[in-house]
mmCIF file of C-alpha atoms in Angstrom:
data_model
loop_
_atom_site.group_PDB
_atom_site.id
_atom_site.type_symbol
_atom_site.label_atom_id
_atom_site.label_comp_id
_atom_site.label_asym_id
_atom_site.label_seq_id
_atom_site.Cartn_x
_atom_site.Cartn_y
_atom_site.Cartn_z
ATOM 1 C CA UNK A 1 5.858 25.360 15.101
ATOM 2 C CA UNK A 2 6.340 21.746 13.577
ATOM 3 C CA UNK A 3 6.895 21.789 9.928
ATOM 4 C CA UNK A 4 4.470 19.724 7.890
ATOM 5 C CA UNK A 5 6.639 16.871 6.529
ATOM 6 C CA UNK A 6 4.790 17.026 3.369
ATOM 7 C CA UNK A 7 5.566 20.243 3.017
ATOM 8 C CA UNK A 8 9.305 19.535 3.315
ATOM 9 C CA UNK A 9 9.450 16.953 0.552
ATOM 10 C CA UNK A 10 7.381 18.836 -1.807
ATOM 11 C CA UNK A 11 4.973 16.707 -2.248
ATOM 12 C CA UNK A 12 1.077 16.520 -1.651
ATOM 13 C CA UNK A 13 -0.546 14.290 1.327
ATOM 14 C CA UNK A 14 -2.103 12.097 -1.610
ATOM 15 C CA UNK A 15 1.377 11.302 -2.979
ATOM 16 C CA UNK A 16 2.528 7.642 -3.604
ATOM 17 C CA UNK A 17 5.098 5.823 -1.827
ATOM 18 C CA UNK A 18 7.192 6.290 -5.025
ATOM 19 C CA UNK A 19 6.459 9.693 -5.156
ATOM 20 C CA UNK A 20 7.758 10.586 -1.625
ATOM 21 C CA UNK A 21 10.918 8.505 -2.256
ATOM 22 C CA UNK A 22 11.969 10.210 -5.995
ATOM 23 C CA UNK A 23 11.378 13.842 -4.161
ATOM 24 C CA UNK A 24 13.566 12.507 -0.766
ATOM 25 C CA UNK A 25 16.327 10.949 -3.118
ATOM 26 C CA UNK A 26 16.548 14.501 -5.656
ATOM 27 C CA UNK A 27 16.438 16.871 -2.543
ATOM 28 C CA UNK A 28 18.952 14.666 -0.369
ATOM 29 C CA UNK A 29 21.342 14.761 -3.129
ATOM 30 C CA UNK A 30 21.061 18.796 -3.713
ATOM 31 C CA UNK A 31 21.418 19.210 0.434
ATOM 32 C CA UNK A 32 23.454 16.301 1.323
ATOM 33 C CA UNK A 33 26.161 18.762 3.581
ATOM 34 C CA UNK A 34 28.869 16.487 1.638
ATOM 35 C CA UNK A 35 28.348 18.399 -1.405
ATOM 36 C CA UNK A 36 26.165 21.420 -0.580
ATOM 37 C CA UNK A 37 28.193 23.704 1.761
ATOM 38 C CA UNK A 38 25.641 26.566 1.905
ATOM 39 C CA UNK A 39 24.941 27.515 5.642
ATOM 40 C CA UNK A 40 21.647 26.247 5.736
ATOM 41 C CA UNK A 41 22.435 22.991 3.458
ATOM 42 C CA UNK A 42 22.734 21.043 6.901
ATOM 43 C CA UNK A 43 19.387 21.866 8.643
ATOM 44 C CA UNK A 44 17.192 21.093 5.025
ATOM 45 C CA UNK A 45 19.089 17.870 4.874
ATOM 46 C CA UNK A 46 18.130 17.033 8.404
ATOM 47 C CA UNK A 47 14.326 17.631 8.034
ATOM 48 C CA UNK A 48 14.522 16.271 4.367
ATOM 49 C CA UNK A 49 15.732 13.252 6.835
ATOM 50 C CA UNK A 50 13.207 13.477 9.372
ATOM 51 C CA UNK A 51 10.294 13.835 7.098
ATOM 52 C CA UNK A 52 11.581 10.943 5.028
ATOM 53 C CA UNK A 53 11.190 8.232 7.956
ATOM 54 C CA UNK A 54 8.272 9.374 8.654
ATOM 55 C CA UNK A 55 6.439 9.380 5.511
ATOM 56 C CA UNK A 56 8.363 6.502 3.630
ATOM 57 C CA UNK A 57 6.632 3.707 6.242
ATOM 58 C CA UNK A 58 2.993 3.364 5.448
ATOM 59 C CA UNK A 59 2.340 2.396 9.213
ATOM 60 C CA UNK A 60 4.037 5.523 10.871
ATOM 61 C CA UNK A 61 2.680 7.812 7.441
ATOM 62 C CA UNK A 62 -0.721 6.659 8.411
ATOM 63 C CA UNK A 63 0.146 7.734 12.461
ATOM 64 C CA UNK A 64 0.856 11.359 11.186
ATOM 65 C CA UNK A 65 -1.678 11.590 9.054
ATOM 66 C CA UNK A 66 -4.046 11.312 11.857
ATOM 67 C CA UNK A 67 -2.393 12.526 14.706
ATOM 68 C CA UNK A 68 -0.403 15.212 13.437
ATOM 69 C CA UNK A 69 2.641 16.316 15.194
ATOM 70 C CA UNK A 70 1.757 14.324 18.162
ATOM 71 C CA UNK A 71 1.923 10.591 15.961
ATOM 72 C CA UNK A 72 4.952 9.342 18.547
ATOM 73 C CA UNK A 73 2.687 9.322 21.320
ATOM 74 C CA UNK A 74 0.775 6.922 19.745
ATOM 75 C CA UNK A 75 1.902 3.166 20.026
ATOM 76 C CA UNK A 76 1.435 1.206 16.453
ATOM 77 C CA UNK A 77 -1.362 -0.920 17.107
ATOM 78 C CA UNK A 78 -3.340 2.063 19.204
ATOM 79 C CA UNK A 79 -6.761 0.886 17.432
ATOM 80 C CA UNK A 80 -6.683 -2.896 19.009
ATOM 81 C CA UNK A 81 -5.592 -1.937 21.966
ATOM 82 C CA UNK A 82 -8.240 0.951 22.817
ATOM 83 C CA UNK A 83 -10.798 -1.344 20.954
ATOM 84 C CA UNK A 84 -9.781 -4.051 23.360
ATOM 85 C CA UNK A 85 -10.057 -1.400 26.392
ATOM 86 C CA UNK A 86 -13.172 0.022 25.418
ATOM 87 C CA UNK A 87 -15.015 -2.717 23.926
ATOM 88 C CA UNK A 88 -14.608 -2.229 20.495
ATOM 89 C CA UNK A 89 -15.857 0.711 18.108
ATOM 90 C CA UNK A 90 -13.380 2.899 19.221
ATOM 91 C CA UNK A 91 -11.547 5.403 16.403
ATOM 92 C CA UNK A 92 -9.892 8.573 16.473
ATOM 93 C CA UNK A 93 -9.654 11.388 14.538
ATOM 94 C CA UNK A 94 -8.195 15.179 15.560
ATOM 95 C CA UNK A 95 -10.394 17.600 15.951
ATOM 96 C CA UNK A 96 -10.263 20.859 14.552
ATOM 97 C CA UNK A 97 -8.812 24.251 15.804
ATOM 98 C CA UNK A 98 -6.786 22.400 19.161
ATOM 99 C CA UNK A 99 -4.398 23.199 20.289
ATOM 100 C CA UNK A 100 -1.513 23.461 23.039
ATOM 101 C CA UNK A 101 0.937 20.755 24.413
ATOM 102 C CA UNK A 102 -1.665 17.350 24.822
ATOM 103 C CA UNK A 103 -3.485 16.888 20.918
ATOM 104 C CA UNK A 104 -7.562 16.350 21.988
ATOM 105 C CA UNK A 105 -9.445 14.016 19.490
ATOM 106 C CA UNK A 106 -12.932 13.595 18.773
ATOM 107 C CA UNK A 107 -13.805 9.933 19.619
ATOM 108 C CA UNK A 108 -16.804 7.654 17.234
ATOM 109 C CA UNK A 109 -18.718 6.360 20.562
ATOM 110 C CA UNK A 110 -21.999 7.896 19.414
ATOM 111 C CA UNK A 111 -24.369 10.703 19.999
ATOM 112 C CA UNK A 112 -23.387 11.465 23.468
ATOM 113 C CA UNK A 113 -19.137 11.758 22.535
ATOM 114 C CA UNK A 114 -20.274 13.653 19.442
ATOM 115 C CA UNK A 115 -17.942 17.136 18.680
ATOM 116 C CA UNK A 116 -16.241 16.231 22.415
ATOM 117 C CA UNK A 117 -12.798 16.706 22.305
ATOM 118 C CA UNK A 118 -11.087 13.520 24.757
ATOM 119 C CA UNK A 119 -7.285 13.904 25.862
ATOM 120 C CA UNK A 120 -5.800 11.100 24.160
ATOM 121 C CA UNK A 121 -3.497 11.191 26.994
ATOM 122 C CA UNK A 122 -5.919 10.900 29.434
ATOM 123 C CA UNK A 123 -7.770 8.232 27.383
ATOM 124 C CA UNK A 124 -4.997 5.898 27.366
ATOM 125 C CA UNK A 125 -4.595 6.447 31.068
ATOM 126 C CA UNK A 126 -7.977 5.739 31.991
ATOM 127 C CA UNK A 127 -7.592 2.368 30.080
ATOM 128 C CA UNK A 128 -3.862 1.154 30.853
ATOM 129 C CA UNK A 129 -3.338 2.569 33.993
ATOM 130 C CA UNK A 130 -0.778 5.084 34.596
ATOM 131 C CA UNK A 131 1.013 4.796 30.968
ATOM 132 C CA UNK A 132 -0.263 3.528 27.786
ATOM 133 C CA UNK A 133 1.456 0.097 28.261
ATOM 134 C CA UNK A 134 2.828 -1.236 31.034
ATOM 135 C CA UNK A 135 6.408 -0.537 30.796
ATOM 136 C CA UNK A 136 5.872 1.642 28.184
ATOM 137 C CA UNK A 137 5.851 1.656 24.560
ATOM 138 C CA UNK A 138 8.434 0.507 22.182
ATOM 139 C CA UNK A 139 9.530 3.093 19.990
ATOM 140 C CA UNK A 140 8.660 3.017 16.357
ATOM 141 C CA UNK A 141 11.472 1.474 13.900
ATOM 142 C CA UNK A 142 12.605 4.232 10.817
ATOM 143 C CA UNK A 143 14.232 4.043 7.878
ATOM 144 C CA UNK A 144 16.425 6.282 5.951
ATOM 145 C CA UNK A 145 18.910 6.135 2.787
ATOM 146 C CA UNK A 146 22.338 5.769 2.897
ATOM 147 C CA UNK A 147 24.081 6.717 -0.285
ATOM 148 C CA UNK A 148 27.237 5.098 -1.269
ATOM 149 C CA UNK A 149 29.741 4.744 -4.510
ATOM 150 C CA UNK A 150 30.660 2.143 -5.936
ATOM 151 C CA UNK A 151 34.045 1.991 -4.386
ATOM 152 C CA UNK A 152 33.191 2.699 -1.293
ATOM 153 C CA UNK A 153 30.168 0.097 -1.103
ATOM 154 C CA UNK A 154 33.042 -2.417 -2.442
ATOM 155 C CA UNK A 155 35.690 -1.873 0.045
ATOM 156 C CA UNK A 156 33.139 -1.450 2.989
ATOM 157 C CA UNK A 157 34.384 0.228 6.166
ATOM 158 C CA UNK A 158 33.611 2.722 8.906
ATOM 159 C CA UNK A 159 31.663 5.610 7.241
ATOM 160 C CA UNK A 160 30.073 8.264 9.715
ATOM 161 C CA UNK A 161 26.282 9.192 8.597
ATOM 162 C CA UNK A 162 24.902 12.840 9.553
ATOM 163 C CA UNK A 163 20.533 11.965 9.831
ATOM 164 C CA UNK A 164 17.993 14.348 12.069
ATOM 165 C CA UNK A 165 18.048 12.382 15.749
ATOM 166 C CA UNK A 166 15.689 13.088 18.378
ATOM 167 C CA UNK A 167 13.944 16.527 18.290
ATOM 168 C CA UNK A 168 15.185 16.997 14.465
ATOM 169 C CA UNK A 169 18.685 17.688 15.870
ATOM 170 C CA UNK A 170 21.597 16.494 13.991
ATOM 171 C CA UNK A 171 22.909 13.294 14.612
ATOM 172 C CA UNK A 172 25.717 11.942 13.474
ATOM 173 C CA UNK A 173 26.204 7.666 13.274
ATOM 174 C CA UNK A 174 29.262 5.832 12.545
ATOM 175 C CA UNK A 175 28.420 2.860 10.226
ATOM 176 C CA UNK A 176 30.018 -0.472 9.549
ATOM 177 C CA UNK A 177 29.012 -0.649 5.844
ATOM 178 C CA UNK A 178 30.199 -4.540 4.979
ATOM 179 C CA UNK A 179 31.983 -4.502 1.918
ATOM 180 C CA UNK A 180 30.021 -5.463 -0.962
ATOM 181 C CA UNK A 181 27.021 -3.915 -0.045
ATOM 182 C CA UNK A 182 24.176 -4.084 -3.209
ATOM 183 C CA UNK A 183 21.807 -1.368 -4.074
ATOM 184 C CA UNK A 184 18.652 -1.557 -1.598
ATOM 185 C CA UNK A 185 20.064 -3.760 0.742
ATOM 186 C CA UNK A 186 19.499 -2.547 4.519
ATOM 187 C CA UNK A 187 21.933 -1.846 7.824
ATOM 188 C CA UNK A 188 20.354 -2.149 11.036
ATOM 189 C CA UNK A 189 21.497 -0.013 14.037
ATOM 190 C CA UNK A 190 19.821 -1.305 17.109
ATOM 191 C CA UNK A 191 18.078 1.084 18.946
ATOM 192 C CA UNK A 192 18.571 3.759 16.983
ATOM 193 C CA UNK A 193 15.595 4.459 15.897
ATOM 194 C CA UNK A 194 12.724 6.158 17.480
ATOM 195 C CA UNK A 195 12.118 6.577 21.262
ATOM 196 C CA UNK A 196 10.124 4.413 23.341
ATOM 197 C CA UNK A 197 7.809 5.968 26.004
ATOM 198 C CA UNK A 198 8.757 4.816 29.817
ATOM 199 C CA UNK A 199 11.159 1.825 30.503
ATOM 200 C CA UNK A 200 10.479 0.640 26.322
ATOM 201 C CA UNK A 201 13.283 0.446 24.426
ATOM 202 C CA UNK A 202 13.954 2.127 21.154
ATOM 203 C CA UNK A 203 13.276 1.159 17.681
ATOM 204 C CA UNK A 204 15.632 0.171 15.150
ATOM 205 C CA UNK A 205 17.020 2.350 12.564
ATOM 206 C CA UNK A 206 17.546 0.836 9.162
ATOM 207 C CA UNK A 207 19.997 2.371 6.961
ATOM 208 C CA UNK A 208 18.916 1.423 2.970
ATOM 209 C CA UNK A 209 21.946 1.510 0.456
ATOM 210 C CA UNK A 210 21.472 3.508 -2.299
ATOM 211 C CA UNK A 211 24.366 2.964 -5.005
ATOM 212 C CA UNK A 212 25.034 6.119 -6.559
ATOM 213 C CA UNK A 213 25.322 6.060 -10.634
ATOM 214 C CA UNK A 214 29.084 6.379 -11.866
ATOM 215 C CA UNK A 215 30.877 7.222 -14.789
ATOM 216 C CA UNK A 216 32.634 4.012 -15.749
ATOM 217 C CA UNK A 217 30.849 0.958 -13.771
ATOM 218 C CA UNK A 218 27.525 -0.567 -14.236
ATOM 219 C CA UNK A 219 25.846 -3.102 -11.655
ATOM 220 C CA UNK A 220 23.796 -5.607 -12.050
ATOM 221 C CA UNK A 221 23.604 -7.571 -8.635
ATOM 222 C CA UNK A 222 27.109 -8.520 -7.935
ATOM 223 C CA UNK A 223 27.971 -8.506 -11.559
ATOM 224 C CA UNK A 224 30.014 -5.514 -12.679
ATOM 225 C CA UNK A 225 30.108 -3.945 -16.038
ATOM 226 C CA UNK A 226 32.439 -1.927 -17.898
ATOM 227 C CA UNK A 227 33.795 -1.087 -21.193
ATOM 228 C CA UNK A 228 37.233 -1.410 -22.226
ATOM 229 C CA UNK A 229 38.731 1.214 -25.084
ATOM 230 C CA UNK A 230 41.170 -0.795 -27.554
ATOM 231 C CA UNK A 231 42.912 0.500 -29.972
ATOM 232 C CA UNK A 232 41.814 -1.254 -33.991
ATOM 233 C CA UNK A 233 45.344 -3.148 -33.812
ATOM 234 C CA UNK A 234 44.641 -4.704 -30.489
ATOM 235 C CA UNK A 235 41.245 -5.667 -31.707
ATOM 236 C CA UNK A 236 42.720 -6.963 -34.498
ATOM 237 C CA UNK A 237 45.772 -8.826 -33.195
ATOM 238 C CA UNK A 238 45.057 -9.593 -29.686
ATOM 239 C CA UNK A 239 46.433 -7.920 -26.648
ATOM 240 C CA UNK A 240 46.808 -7.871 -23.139
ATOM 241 C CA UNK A 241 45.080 -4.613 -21.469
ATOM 242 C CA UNK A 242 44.501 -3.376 -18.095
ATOM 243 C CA UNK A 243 40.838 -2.829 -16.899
ATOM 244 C CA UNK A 244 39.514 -0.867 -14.054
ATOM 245 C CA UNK A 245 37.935 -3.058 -11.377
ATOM 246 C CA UNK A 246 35.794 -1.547 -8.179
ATOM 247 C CA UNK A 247 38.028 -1.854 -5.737
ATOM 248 C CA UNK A 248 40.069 1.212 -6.959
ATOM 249 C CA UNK A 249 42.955 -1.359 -9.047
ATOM 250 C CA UNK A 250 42.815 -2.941 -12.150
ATOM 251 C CA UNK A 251 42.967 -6.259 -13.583
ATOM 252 C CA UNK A 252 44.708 -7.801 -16.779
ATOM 253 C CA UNK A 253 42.636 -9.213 -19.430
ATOM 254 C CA UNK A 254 43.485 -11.063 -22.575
ATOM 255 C CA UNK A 255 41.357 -9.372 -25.692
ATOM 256 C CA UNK A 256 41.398 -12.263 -28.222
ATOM 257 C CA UNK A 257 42.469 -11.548 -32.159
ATOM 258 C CA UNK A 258 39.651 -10.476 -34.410
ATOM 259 C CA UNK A 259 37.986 -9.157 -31.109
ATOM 260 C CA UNK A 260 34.598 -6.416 -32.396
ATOM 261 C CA UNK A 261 33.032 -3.710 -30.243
ATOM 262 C CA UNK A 262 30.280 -5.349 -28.214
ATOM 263 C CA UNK A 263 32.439 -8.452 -27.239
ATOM 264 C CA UNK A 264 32.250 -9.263 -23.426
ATOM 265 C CA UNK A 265 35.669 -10.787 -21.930
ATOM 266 C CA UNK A 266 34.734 -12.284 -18.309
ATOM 267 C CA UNK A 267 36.839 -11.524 -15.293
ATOM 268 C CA UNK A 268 35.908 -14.265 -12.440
ATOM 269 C CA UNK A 269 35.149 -13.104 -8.740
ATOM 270 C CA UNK A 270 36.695 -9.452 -9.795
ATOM 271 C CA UNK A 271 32.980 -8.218 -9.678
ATOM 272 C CA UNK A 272 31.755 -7.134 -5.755
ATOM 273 C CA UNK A 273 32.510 -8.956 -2.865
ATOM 274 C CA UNK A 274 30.354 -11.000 -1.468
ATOM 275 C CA UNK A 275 30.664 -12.168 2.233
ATOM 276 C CA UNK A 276 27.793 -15.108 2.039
ATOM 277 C CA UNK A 277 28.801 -16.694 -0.985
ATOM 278 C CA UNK A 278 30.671 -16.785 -4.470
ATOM 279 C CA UNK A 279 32.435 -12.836 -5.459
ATOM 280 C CA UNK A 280 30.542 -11.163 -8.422
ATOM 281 C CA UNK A 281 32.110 -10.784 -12.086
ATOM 282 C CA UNK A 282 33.690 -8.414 -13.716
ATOM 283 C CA UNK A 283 32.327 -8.093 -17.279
ATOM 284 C CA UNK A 284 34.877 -5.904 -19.804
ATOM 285 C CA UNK A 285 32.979 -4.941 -23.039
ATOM 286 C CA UNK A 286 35.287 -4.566 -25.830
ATOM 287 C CA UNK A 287 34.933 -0.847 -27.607
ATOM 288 C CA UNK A 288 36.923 -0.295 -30.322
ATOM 289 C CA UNK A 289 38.684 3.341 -30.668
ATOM 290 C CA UNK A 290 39.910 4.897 -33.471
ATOM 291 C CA UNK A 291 42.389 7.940 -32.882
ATOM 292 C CA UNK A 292 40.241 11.098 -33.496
ATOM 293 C CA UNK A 293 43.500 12.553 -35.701
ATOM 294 C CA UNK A 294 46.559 11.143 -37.806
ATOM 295 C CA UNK A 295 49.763 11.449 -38.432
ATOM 296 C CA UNK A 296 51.357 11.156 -41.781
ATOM 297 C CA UNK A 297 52.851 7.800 -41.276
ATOM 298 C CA UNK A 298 49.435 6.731 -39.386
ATOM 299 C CA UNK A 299 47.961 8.027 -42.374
ATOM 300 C CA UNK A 300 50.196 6.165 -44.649
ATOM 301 C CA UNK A 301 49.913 2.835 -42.765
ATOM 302 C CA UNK A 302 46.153 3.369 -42.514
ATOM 303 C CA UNK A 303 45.865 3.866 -46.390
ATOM 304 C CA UNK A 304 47.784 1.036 -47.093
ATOM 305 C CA UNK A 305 46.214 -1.279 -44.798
ATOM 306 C CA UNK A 306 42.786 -0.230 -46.676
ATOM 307 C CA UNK A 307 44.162 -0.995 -49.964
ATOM 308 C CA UNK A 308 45.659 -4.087 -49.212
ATOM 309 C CA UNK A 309 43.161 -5.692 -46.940
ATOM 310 C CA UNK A 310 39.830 -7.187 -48.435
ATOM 311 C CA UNK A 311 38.002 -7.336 -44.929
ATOM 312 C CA UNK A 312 34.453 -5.850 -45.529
ATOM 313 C CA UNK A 313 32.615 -5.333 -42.532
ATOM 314 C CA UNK A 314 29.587 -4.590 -43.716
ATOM 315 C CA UNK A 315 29.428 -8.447 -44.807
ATOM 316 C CA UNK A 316 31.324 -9.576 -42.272
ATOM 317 C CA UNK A 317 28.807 -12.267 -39.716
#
């Protein structure tokens, strides 16, 4: 039996948009078979994955909803089209306690339809022709996330993505992620979405990036942030320092004399890549670091440094 894809995310059939994604994004991370290598790690992931592109499109949501596990049969604009047929006034809704291969539903013709059950099948026949379309139906376009660091959605390349494919059977995609990628942005694989009926061809699947947080970096857009330890005497004198950038190097940067936590030294185009335009920064925050224990000529040099110096910082501007 089909598995109610509410039921796999968690999450009531009255749940928001917003609601379906947070409980997709916290149970793809625990099941993702990257991390989780428990035997049965692979299948949740690929229904988490199924139910996901389902429910995260209002139009095919609203599909299942009303048609249950028989929604693909339906095309997207079924209403205008059997409204169109049948002369307007036509709406469907399942009825109750059917079952078996072909889904019946209870049609809103009037008295003389009322309680019927009508083959949606046959229905769509009997106004169409043969199919439900001529040619066919296209299949429906789905979405799913596709979670990435922040190296790897900087450097780009060939990554191969494991999603549920046809019949909720694992399928795996290779990617072309293009290197500096931003969080939400989408990947289109042609036809890879769901099936068309007949001669139609498939949808499209779309493949959202989802940056995942890390340790050091911070995005915002193309912009990269991150903070750069210095020890008091480079603050104090000016250095030159190495700083981590994305890519997986680092970068020299110039801290200028009297430099204060909270300063923000600017690296030009060292931010992410960007293939349509002008490279993000890379913005370095200065952090001042104090060693956590001395030595006794640290100590000394400390001690006399406090005695001699007349630097208050509590009135410094």
């Amino acid at each position: 039996m089909a598995r109610d894809f509410y039921e796999v995310l968690g999450v009531s059939r009255t749940a928001s948009q917003d609601e379906i994604q947070q409980a997709y994004r916290k149970l793809a991370r625990r099941y993702h078979p990257d991390v989780n290598k428990d035997p049965g790690a692979e299948e949740r992931f690929k229904d988490l994955n199924e139910a996901y592109s389902v429910l995260s499109d209002p139009k095919t949501r609203g599909r299942y909803d009303r048609f249950g596990e028989d929604f693909r049969k339906i095309p997207e604009d079924f209403d205008e089209r059997v409204a169109a047929g049948a002369g307007g006034g036509f709406r469907a809704r399942r009825t109750a306690g059917t079952g078996g291969p072909r889904a019946r539903y209870a049609t809103g013709f009037g008295d003389d339809f009322a309680g019927e059950g009508v083959d949606i099948e046959d229905l769509l026949g009997s106004l169409f022709g043969a199919g439900a379309a001529p040619g066919g139906v296209p299949g429906a376009d789905q979405e799913a996330e596709l979670p990435l660091t922040v190296e790897e959605a900087y450097r780009g390349g060939r990554r191969t993505v494991t999603l549920a494919g046809p019949g909720g059977q694992p399928r795996r995609y290779d990617v072309d992620v293009p290197p500096g990628v931003t969080d939400g942005q989408r990947i289109r694989l042609a036809g890879e979405g769901g099936r068309g009926s007949g001669d139609a061809p498939g949808g499209d699947l779309y493949l959202r990036v989802r940056l995942q947080p890390h340790p050091r970096f911070r995005l915002e857009g193309r912009d990269v942030h991150v903070q750069l330890p210095v020890a008091p005497w480079e603050a104090a004198l000016g250095a030159t320092v190495p700083v981590p950038t994305p890519g997986g190097g680092t970068a020299k940067v110039t801290v200028p004399a009297g430099s204060s936590s909270g300063r923000r030294l600017r690296l030009r185009g060292e931010g992410m890549p960007n293939p349509r335009g002008a490279d993000g920064d890379l913005y370095a925050e200065v952090r001042v670091m104090v060693p956590s224990t001395l030595g006794d000529r640290e100590r000394e040099l400390f001690e006399e440094l406090a005695a001699t110096s007349s630097f208050d910082p509590r009135r410094a501007r």
